[in-house]
Coordinates of C-alpha atoms and ligand atoms in Angstrom, one line a residue:
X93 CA -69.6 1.6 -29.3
X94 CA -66.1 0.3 -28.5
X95 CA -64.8 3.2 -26.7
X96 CA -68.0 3.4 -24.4
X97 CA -68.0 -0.6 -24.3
X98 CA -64.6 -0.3 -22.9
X99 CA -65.7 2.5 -20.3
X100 CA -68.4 0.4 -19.1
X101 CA -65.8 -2.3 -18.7
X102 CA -62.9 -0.4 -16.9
X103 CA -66.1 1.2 -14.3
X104 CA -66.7 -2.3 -13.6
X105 CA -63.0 -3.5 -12.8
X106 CA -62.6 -0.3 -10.4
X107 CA -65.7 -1.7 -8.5
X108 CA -64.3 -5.0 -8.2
X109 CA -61.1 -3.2 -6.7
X110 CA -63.2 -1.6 -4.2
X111 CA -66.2 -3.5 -3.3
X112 CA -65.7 -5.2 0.2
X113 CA -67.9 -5.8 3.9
X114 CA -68.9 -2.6 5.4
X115 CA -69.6 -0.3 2.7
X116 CA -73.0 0.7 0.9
X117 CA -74.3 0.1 -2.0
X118 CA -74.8 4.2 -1.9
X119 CA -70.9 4.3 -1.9
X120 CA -71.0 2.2 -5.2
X121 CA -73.3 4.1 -7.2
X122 CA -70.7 7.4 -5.7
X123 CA -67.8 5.1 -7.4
X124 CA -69.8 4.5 -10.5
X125 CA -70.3 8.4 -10.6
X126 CA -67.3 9.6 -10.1
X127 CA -65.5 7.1 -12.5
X128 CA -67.8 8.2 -15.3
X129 CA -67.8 11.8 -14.8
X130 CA -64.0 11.6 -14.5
X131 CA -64.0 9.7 -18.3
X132 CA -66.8 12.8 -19.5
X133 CA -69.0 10.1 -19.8
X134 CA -72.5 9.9 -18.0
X135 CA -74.8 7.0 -16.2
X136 CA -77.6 6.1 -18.2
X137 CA -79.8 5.1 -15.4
X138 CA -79.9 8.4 -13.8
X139 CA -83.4 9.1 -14.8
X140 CA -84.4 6.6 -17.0
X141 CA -87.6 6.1 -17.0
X142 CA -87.7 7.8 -13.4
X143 CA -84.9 5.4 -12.3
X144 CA -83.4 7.7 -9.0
X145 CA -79.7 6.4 -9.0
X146 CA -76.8 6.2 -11.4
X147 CA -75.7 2.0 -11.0
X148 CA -78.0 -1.1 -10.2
X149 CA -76.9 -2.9 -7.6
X150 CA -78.7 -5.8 -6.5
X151 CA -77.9 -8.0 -3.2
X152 CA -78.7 -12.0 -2.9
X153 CA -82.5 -12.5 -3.7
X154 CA -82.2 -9.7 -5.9
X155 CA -83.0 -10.2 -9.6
X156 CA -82.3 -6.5 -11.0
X157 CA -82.3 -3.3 -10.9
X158 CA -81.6 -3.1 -7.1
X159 CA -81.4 0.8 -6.3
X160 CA -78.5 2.4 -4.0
X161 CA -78.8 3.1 -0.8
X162 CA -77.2 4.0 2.3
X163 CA -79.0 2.0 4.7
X164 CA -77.9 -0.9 2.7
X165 CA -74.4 -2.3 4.0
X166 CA -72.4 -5.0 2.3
X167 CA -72.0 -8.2 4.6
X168 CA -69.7 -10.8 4.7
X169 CA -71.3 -13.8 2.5
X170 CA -73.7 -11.5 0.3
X171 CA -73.2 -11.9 -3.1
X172 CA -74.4 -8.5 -5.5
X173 CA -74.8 -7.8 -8.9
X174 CA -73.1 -4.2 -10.0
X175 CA -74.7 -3.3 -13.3
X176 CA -73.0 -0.5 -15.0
X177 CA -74.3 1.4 -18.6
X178 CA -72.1 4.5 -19.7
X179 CA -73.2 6.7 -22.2
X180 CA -70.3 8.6 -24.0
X181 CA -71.2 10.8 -27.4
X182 CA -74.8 9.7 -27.5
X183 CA -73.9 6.0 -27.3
X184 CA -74.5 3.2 -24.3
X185 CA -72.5 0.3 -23.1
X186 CA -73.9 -2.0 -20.6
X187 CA -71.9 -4.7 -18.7
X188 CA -72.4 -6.3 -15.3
X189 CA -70.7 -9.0 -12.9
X190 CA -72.0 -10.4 -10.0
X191 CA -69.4 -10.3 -6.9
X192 CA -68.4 -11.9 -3.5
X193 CA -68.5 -10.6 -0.2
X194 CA -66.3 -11.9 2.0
X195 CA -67.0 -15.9 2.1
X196 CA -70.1 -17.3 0.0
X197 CA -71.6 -19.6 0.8
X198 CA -72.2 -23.2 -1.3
X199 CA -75.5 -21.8 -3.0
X200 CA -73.9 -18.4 -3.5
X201 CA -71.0 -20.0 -5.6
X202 CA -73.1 -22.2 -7.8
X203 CA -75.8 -19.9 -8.8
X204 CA -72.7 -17.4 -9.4
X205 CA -70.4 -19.5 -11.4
X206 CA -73.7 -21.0 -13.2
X207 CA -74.6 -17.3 -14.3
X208 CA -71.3 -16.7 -15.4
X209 CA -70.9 -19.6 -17.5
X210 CA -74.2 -19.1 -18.7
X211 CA -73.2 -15.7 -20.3
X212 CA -69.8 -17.6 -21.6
X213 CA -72.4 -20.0 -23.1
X214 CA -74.4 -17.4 -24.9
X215 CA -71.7 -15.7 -26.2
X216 CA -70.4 -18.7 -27.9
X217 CA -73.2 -19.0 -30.1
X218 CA -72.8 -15.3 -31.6
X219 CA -71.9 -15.4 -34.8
X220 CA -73.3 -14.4 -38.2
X221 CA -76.7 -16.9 -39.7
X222 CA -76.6 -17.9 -36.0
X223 CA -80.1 -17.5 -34.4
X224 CA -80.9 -15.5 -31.1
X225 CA -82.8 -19.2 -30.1
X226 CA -79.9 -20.7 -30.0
X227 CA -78.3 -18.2 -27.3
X228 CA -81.2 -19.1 -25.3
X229 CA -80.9 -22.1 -25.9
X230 CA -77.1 -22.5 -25.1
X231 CA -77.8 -20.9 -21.6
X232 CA -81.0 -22.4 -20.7
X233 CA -79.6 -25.9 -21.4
X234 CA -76.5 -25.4 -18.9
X235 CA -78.9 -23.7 -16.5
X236 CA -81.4 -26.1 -15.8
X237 CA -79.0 -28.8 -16.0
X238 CA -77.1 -27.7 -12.9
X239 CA -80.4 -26.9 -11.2
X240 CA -81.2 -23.5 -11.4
X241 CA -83.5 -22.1 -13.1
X242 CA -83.5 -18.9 -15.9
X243 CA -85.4 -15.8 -15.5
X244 CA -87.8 -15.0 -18.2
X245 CA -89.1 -11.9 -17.0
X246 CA -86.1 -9.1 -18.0
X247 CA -84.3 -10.2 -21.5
X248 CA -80.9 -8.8 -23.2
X249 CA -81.8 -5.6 -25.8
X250 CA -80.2 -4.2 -28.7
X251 CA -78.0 -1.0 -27.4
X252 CA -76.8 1.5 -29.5
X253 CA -77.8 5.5 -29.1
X254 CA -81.5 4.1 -27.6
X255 CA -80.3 2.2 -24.0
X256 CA -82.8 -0.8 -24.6
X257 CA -83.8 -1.6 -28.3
X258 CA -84.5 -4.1 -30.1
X259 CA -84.3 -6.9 -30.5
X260 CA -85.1 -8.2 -27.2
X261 CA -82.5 -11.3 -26.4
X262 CA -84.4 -13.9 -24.6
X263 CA -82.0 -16.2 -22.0
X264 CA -84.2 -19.2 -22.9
X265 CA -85.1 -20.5 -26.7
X266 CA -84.8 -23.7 -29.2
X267 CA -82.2 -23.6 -31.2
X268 CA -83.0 -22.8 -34.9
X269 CA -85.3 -20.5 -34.3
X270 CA -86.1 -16.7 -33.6
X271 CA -84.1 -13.9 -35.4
X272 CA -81.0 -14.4 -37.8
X273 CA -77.6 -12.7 -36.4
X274 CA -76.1 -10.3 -38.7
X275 CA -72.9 -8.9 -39.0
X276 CA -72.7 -5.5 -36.8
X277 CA -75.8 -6.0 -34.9
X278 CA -74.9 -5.0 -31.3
X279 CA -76.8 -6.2 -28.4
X280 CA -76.7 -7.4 -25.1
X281 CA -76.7 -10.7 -23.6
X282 CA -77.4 -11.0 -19.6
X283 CA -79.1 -13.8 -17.7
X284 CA -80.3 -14.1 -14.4
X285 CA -79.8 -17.1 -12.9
X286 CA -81.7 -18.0 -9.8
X287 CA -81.1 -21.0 -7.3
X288 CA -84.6 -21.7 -7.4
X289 CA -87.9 -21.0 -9.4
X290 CA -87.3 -18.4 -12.1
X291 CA -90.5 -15.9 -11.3
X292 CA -90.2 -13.0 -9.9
X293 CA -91.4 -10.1 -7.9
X294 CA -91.3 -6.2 -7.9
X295 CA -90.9 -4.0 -4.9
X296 CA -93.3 -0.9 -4.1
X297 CA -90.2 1.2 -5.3
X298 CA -91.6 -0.4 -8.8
X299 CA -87.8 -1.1 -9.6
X300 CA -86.2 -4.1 -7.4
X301 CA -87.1 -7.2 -8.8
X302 CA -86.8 -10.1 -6.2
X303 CA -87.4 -14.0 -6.5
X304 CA -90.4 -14.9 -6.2
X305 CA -89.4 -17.7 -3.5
X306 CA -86.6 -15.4 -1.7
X307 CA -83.7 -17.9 -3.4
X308 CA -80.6 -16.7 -4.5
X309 CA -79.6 -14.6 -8.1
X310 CA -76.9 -13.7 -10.0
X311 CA -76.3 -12.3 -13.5
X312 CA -73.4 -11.3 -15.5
X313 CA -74.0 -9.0 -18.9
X314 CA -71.6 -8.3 -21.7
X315 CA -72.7 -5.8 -24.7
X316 CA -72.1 -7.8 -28.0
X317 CA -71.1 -7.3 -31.7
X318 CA -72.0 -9.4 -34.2
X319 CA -68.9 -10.7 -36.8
X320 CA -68.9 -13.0 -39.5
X321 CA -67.2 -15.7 -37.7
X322 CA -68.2 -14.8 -34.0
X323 CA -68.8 -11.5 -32.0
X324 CA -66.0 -9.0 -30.3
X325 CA -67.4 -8.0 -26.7
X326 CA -67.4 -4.4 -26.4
X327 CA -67.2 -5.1 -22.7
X328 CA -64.7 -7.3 -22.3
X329 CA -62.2 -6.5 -19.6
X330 CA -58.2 -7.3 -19.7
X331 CA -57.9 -7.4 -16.1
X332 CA -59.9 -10.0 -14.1
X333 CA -62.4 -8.8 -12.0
X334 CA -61.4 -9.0 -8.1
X335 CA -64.0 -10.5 -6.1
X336 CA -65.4 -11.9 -8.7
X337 CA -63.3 -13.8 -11.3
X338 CA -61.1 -17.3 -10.3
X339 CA -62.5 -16.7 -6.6
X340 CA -65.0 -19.7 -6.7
X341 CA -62.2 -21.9 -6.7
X342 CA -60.8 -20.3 -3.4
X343 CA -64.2 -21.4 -1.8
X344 CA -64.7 -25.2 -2.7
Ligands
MF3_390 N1 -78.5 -2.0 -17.0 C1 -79.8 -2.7 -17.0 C2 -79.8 -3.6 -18.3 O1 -78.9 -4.4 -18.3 C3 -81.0 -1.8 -17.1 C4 -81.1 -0.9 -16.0 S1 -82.4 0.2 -16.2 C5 -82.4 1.2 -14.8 O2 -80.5 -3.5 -19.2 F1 -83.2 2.1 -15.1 F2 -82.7 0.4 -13.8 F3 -81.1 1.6 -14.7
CO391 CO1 -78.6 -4.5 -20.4
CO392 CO1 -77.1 -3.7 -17.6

């Protein structure tokens, strides 16, 4: 789980190198492709559950699961979500980031900064006799706070050999309650964070889930090990993301 957790990761920082205006979100699922095949690694949405490309990739009011697609070009001001899950020797990690186009706009830095402290938030509850409440808890709070709201509709999963398993990690909660953390449980944590209300909508495709209300969404995921005293992300990067990561700042 460490060495595909780290795959996951390195896909994801070659995307941030080369996502910019102009290019499709077909050309990111061929970057995503090529990257994995090159590691002898393979893209566990190619197929799953008759998902038709390798990568999610979804654009502005787009909650998840977005599919690639030529006609779609990247414009200056969209913000898009690049969900990446690698499955080396049987086993899946699953990381995302949501990243800049060009110049965002107000709205697209908040909800994006919001998500990713929201997955910073969650991560900071991880650790042994901690409950999965709590996580939700932890991002709900800072959510709704800074006025977005959380989607309740797609949840974090266990990940091992199975892609999604349980338990299913809710991005809202109480703390104190739901299941105890154990050490060496491995799951994911990955809120989506919308602007405004938190329901949402899926497309005829039966895959792209929008906002309800057409407002903005981001989402960042890490896959998770539980430790005694905390968790080690399997997907953690040690390069920043470009176009993602210390940009907000550039902006406001
Ligand atoms: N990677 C997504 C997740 O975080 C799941 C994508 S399923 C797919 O759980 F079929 F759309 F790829
Ligand atoms: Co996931
Ligand atoms: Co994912």
């Amino acid at each position: 789980m460490r060495v595909v957790g780290r795959m996951a990761a390195e896909t994801l920082i070659l995307v941030g190198e080369k996502i910019r205006a102009g290019m499709t979100t077909e050309d990111l699922d061929r970057i995503v492709v090529e990257d994995t095949l090159r590691r002898g690694a393979k893209c566990a949405p190619l197929n799953y559950h008759g998902y038709p490309k390798s990568v999610c990739t979804s654009v502005n009011e787009v909650v998840c699961h977005g599919i690639p697609t030529p006609k779609q070009v990247l414009r200056d001001g969209d913000i898009i979500n690049v969900d990446v899950t690698t499955i080396y020797r049987g086993y899946h990690g699953d990381t995302s980031a949501t990243f800049y186009i060009g110049k965002p706009s107000p709205d697209a830095i908040k909800v994006t900064e919001v998500a990713r402290k929201c997955l910073d938030l969650g991560v900071a509850e991880v650790r042994e006799g901690a409950r999965l409440g709590d996580i939700g808890a932890a991002i709900q709070e800072y959510a709704e706070s800074n006025g977005c709201s959380v989607v309740r509709a797609f949840v974090g999963h266990g990940i091992g050999k199975k892609f999604h398993d349980e338990p299913k990690v809710s991005h809202v909660g109480k703390r104190g309650t739901g299941l105890r953390l154990r050490a060496g449980m491995i799951f994911t944590i990955e809120p989506m964070i919308n602007i405004g209300g938190y329901e949402v909508e899926i497309l005829d495709d039966d895959w792209t889930a929008i906002t309800r209300d057409g407002s903005l969404s981001a989402q960042f995921e890490h896959t998770v090990l539980v430790t005694r005293d905390g968790c080690e992300l399997l997907t953690k990067r040690d390069a920043p993301l470009k176009n993602s990561e210390g940009m907000a700042s550039l902006f406001l």
